[in-house]
Amino acid sequence: AQRVTQPEKLLSVFKGAPVELKCNYSYSGSPELFWYVQYSRQRLQLLLRHISRESIKGFTADLNKGETSFHLKKPFAQEEDSAMYYCALTVRPNSGGSNYKLTFGKGTLLTVNP
Amino acid sequence: EAGVVQSPRYKIIEKKQPVAFWCNPISGHNTLYWYRQNLGQGPELLIRYENEEAVDDSQLPKDRFSAERLKGVDSTLKIQPAELGDSAVYLCASSLRSGTEQYFGPGTRLTVT
């Protein structure tokens, strides 16, 4: 079964400090990893996906298959980064076919203090 | 573009009563998802539609939950009868097709008393 673990429920940093939100996963197949973000009073939205290998709003995430991790990082946090962050996983079974079930972690609430 | 539209935004009912949620996906999106998000948890998939066909309903509690997507556009999720444990946020999402980016609606917050 696929599982996503976000060990930190809450993370608080000061503006300008580096931030890392941790995500570990377990899978049986070829994983595709995502980070979703939900700002206050807004809907859940995709932040980035590992296959894109891009930086969004200064955030990056590298898939480490050896450690089964997909940590989200930003070198200098901004107050507007305060939000709920969810790591999510889709697994495509080796046997073929498709399984687009998106499995979410429990989320980490990031607070960036001035 | 309004994005994914859901109604109502909030609903309070007594246990054993029925309740229904409605979702209008983004125009042109063939795939529609219903998720349930319990307090302090991430969203959990209940059902996925490709057009009007439910292709994954393995997580839908079929004894009390039902869903439909007539004509492959709007969708309705129903609970009958509701239980206290059904209190949660019910999210609808849509995507062009399975495997592409999912766009979420604002959710319906259900409270069962």
Tab-separated table of C-alpha atoms in Angstrom:
chain	number	residue	atom	x	y	z
A	1	ALA	CA	0.000	0.000	0.000
A	2	GLN	CA	1.168	3.502	-0.700
A	3	ARG	CA	1.743	5.809	2.215
A	4	VAL	CA	3.006	9.345	2.711
A	5	THR	CA	4.457	10.522	5.993
A	6	GLN	CA	4.949	14.133	6.970
A	7	PRO	CA	6.568	13.947	10.403
A	8	GLU	CA	6.050	17.582	11.343
A	9	LYS	CA	2.551	18.784	12.029
A	10	LEU	CA	3.767	22.325	12.685
A	11	LEU	CA	6.857	24.190	11.525
A	12	SER	CA	7.689	27.732	12.515
A	13	VAL	CA	10.577	29.754	11.079
A	14	PHE	CA	11.577	33.392	10.861
A	15	LYS	CA	11.456	35.397	7.671
A	16	GLY	CA	14.658	34.941	5.690
A	17	ALA	CA	15.527	31.633	7.313
A	18	PRO	CA	15.805	28.416	5.311
A	19	VAL	CA	12.886	26.064	5.483
A	20	GLU	CA	12.590	22.335	4.846
A	21	LEU	CA	9.329	20.432	5.012
A	22	LYS	CA	9.918	16.717	5.257
A	23	CYS	CA	8.108	14.027	3.313
A	24	ASN	CA	8.788	10.310	3.254
A	25	TYR	CA	6.875	7.752	1.288
A	26	SER	CA	6.383	4.032	0.816
A	27	TYR	CA	5.330	2.624	-2.509
A	28	SER	CA	5.065	-0.446	-4.698
A	29	GLY	CA	5.649	0.768	-8.221
A	30	SER	CA	6.950	3.883	-9.929
A	31	PRO	CA	6.110	6.854	-7.732
A	32	GLU	CA	5.156	10.288	-8.825
A	33	LEU	CA	5.463	12.854	-6.033
A	34	PHE	CA	3.759	16.200	-5.564
A	35	TRP	CA	3.571	19.067	-3.125
A	36	TYR	CA	0.213	20.778	-2.672
A	37	VAL	CA	-0.326	24.004	-0.764
A	38	GLN	CA	-3.352	25.560	0.853
A	39	TYR	CA	-3.110	29.210	1.823
A	40	SER	CA	-5.505	30.632	4.388
A	41	ARG	CA	-9.069	30.761	3.026
A	42	GLN	CA	-7.965	29.444	-0.357
A	43	ARG	CA	-8.407	26.132	-2.065
A	44	LEU	CA	-5.860	23.363	-2.282
A	45	GLN	CA	-3.524	23.848	-5.243
A	46	LEU	CA	-0.577	22.124	-6.807
A	47	LEU	CA	2.768	23.674	-5.895
A	48	LEU	CA	5.149	21.397	-7.746
A	49	ARG	CA	5.669	17.862	-9.033
A	50	HIS	CA	8.933	16.000	-9.101
A	51	ILE	CA	8.874	15.164	-12.812
A	52	SER	CA	8.864	18.864	-13.663
A	53	ARG	CA	12.087	19.480	-11.771
A	54	GLU	CA	11.238	23.166	-11.524
A	55	SER	CA	11.313	25.798	-8.821
A	56	ILE	CA	7.989	27.379	-7.911
A	57	LYS	CA	7.898	30.466	-5.666
A	58	GLY	CA	11.478	29.655	-4.704
A	59	PHE	CA	10.591	26.137	-3.550
A	60	THR	CA	12.339	23.024	-4.834
A	61	ALA	CA	11.966	19.350	-4.027
A	62	ASP	CA	14.194	16.487	-5.046
A	63	LEU	CA	13.040	12.919	-5.191
A	64	ASN	CA	15.498	10.676	-3.318
A	65	LYS	CA	14.574	7.117	-4.151
A	66	GLY	CA	17.242	5.689	-1.875
A	67	GLU	CA	15.814	7.437	1.148
A	68	THR	CA	12.258	7.428	-0.232
A	69	SER	CA	11.998	11.120	0.510
A	70	PHE	CA	10.698	14.204	-1.271
A	71	HIS	CA	11.527	17.084	1.034
A	72	LEU	CA	10.396	20.602	0.119
A	73	LYS	CA	12.999	23.320	0.535
A	74	LYS	CA	13.308	27.058	0.260
A	75	PRO	CA	16.498	28.948	1.121
A	76	PHE	CA	14.839	32.139	2.370
A	77	ALA	CA	11.302	31.886	3.730
A	78	GLN	CA	8.838	34.719	3.234
A	79	GLU	CA	5.781	35.584	5.330
A	80	GLU	CA	3.512	34.816	2.366
A	81	ASP	CA	4.786	31.235	2.437
A	82	SER	CA	2.749	30.623	5.586
A	83	ALA	CA	0.287	27.888	4.633
A	84	MET	CA	-0.598	24.236	4.945
A	85	TYR	CA	1.603	22.002	2.826
A	86	TYR	CA	0.688	18.484	1.746
A	87	CYS	CA	2.957	15.930	0.169
A	88	ALA	CA	1.157	13.514	-2.152
A	89	LEU	CA	1.980	10.387	-4.108
A	90	THR	CA	0.631	8.608	-7.146
A	91	VAL	CA	1.789	5.120	-7.955
A	92	ARG	CA	1.555	3.406	-11.311
A	93	PRO	CA	1.658	-0.355	-10.841
A	94	ASN	CA	4.420	-2.246	-12.626
A	95	SER	CA	1.838	-4.593	-14.045
A	96	GLY	CA	0.509	-1.861	-16.282
A	97	GLY	CA	-2.787	-0.128	-16.363
A	98	SER	CA	-3.182	3.016	-14.372
A	99	ASN	CA	-3.769	3.956	-10.805
A	100	TYR	CA	-4.142	7.667	-10.408
A	101	LYS	CA	-5.106	7.507	-6.787
A	102	LEU	CA	-3.472	10.472	-5.113
A	103	THR	CA	-2.424	9.616	-1.549
A	104	PHE	CA	-1.834	12.611	0.705
A	105	GLY	CA	0.171	13.029	3.861
A	106	LYS	CA	-1.401	14.645	6.893
A	107	GLY	CA	0.143	17.997	6.125
A	108	THR	CA	2.537	20.443	7.747
A	109	LEU	CA	1.409	23.897	8.814
A	110	LEU	CA	4.220	26.320	8.046
A	111	THR	CA	4.283	29.638	9.844
A	112	VAL	CA	6.827	32.243	8.793
A	113	ASN	CA	7.227	34.875	11.468
A	114	PRO	CA	8.312	38.463	10.731
B	1	GLU	CA	-13.089	30.882	-15.136
B	2	ALA	CA	-14.564	30.139	-11.721
B	3	GLY	CA	-12.662	26.905	-11.306
B	4	VAL	CA	-14.305	23.922	-9.663
B	5	VAL	CA	-17.563	24.970	-8.041
B	6	GLN	CA	-19.034	23.234	-5.028
B	7	SER	CA	-22.208	23.790	-3.075
B	8	PRO	CA	-23.166	24.173	-0.381
B	9	ARG	CA	-20.054	25.501	1.300
B	10	TYR	CA	-21.292	24.577	4.753
B	11	LYS	CA	-23.908	22.115	5.946
B	12	ILE	CA	-25.067	21.207	9.442
B	13	ILE	CA	-27.403	18.262	9.851
B	14	GLU	CA	-28.524	15.894	12.549
B	15	LYS	CA	-27.380	12.305	12.451
B	16	LYS	CA	-29.522	9.910	10.437
B	17	GLN	CA	-30.513	12.705	8.059
B	18	PRO	CA	-29.588	12.614	4.361
B	19	VAL	CA	-27.262	15.156	2.758
B	20	ALA	CA	-26.082	15.846	-0.765
B	21	PHE	CA	-23.140	17.766	-2.172
B	22	TRP	CA	-22.889	19.126	-5.675
B	23	CYS	CA	-19.838	19.712	-7.842
B	24	ASN	CA	-19.385	21.449	-11.180
B	25	PRO	CA	-15.934	20.711	-12.628
B	26	ILE	CA	-13.857	22.913	-14.889
B	27	SER	CA	-15.249	22.910	-18.392
B	28	GLY	CA	-13.644	20.245	-20.542
B	29	HIS	CA	-12.287	18.222	-17.647
B	30	ASN	CA	-13.166	14.581	-18.152
B	31	THR	CA	-12.007	13.299	-14.776
B	32	LEU	CA	-13.746	14.174	-11.537
B	33	TYR	CA	-12.745	13.190	-8.012
B	34	TRP	CA	-14.459	13.290	-4.646
B	35	TYR	CA	-12.262	13.409	-1.553
B	36	ARG	CA	-13.020	13.466	2.142
B	37	GLN	CA	-10.740	15.383	4.492
B	38	ASN	CA	-11.064	14.683	8.181
B	39	LEU	CA	-9.756	17.183	10.700
B	40	GLY	CA	-5.966	17.071	10.875
B	41	GLN	CA	-5.671	14.721	7.925
B	42	GLY	CA	-4.927	14.982	4.245
B	43	PRO	CA	-7.650	14.430	1.652
B	44	GLU	CA	-8.630	10.810	0.980
B	45	LEU	CA	-10.077	9.743	-2.337
B	46	LEU	CA	-13.647	8.470	-2.236
B	47	ILE	CA	-14.392	8.060	-5.922
B	48	ARG	CA	-12.980	8.929	-9.340
B	49	TYR	CA	-14.996	9.382	-12.507
B	50	GLU	CA	-13.786	9.322	-16.063
B	51	ASN	CA	-16.624	10.983	-17.919
B	52	GLU	CA	-19.743	9.370	-16.475
B	53	GLU	CA	-18.061	6.125	-15.437
B	54	ALA	CA	-16.941	5.531	-11.852
B	55	VAL	CA	-13.526	3.918	-12.448
B	56	ASP	CA	-12.367	3.825	-8.823
B	57	ASP	CA	-14.881	3.680	-5.983
B	58	SER	CA	-12.988	1.267	-3.783
B	59	GLN	CA	-12.832	3.779	-0.920
B	60	LEU	CA	-16.493	4.776	-1.044
B	61	PRO	CA	-18.518	3.380	1.898
B	62	LYS	CA	-21.263	1.991	-0.247
B	63	ASP	CA	-23.667	1.215	2.538
B	64	ARG	CA	-24.454	4.878	3.026
B	65	PHE	CA	-22.602	6.838	0.339
B	66	SER	CA	-23.575	7.137	-3.287
B	67	ALA	CA	-22.413	9.297	-6.148
B	68	GLU	CA	-23.407	10.013	-9.689
B	69	ARG	CA	-22.100	11.995	-12.606
B	70	LEU	CA	-24.856	12.210	-15.120
B	71	LYS	CA	-23.834	13.286	-18.627
B	72	GLY	CA	-20.220	13.310	-17.507
B	73	VAL	CA	-20.267	16.875	-16.187
B	74	ASP	CA	-21.739	17.780	-12.791
B	75	SER	CA	-21.592	15.306	-9.957
B	76	THR	CA	-23.514	14.713	-6.761
B	77	LEU	CA	-22.294	12.907	-3.664
B	78	LYS	CA	-24.931	11.721	-1.219
B	79	ILE	CA	-24.844	10.356	2.305
B	80	GLN	CA	-27.889	8.604	3.683
B	81	PRO	CA	-28.130	8.334	6.614
B	82	ALA	CA	-25.362	10.549	7.944
B	83	GLU	CA	-23.393	9.515	11.016
B	84	LEU	CA	-21.404	11.605	13.462
B	85	GLY	CA	-18.162	10.293	11.950
B	86	ASP	CA	-19.078	11.744	8.561
B	87	SER	CA	-18.260	15.242	9.788
B	88	ALA	CA	-15.481	16.367	7.466
B	89	VAL	CA	-14.686	18.569	4.497
B	90	TYR	CA	-15.764	17.041	1.204
B	91	LEU	CA	-13.594	18.144	-1.699
B	92	CYS	CA	-14.281	17.861	-5.374
B	93	ALA	CA	-11.480	18.041	-7.920
B	94	SER	CA	-11.260	17.755	-11.671
B	95	SER	CA	-8.566	17.195	-14.268
B	96	LEU	CA	-8.366	17.057	-18.046
B	97	ARG	CA	-7.867	13.311	-17.766
B	98	SER	CA	-6.558	10.878	-15.198
B	99	GLY	CA	-2.944	11.560	-14.331
B	100	THR	CA	-2.970	15.260	-15.142
B	101	GLU	CA	-3.030	18.099	-12.659
B	102	GLN	CA	-6.020	18.088	-10.356
B	103	TYR	CA	-7.825	21.344	-9.602
B	104	PHE	CA	-9.681	21.448	-6.325
B	105	GLY	CA	-12.889	23.129	-5.342
B	106	PRO	CA	-13.348	25.070	-2.096
B	107	GLY	CA	-14.947	22.108	-0.363
B	108	THR	CA	-18.128	21.555	1.621
B	109	ARG	CA	-17.726	21.488	5.383
B	110	LEU	CA	-20.214	18.998	6.820
B	111	THR	CA	-21.058	18.918	10.509
B	112	VAL	CA	-23.225	16.084	11.769
B	113	THR	CA	-24.706	16.665	15.231
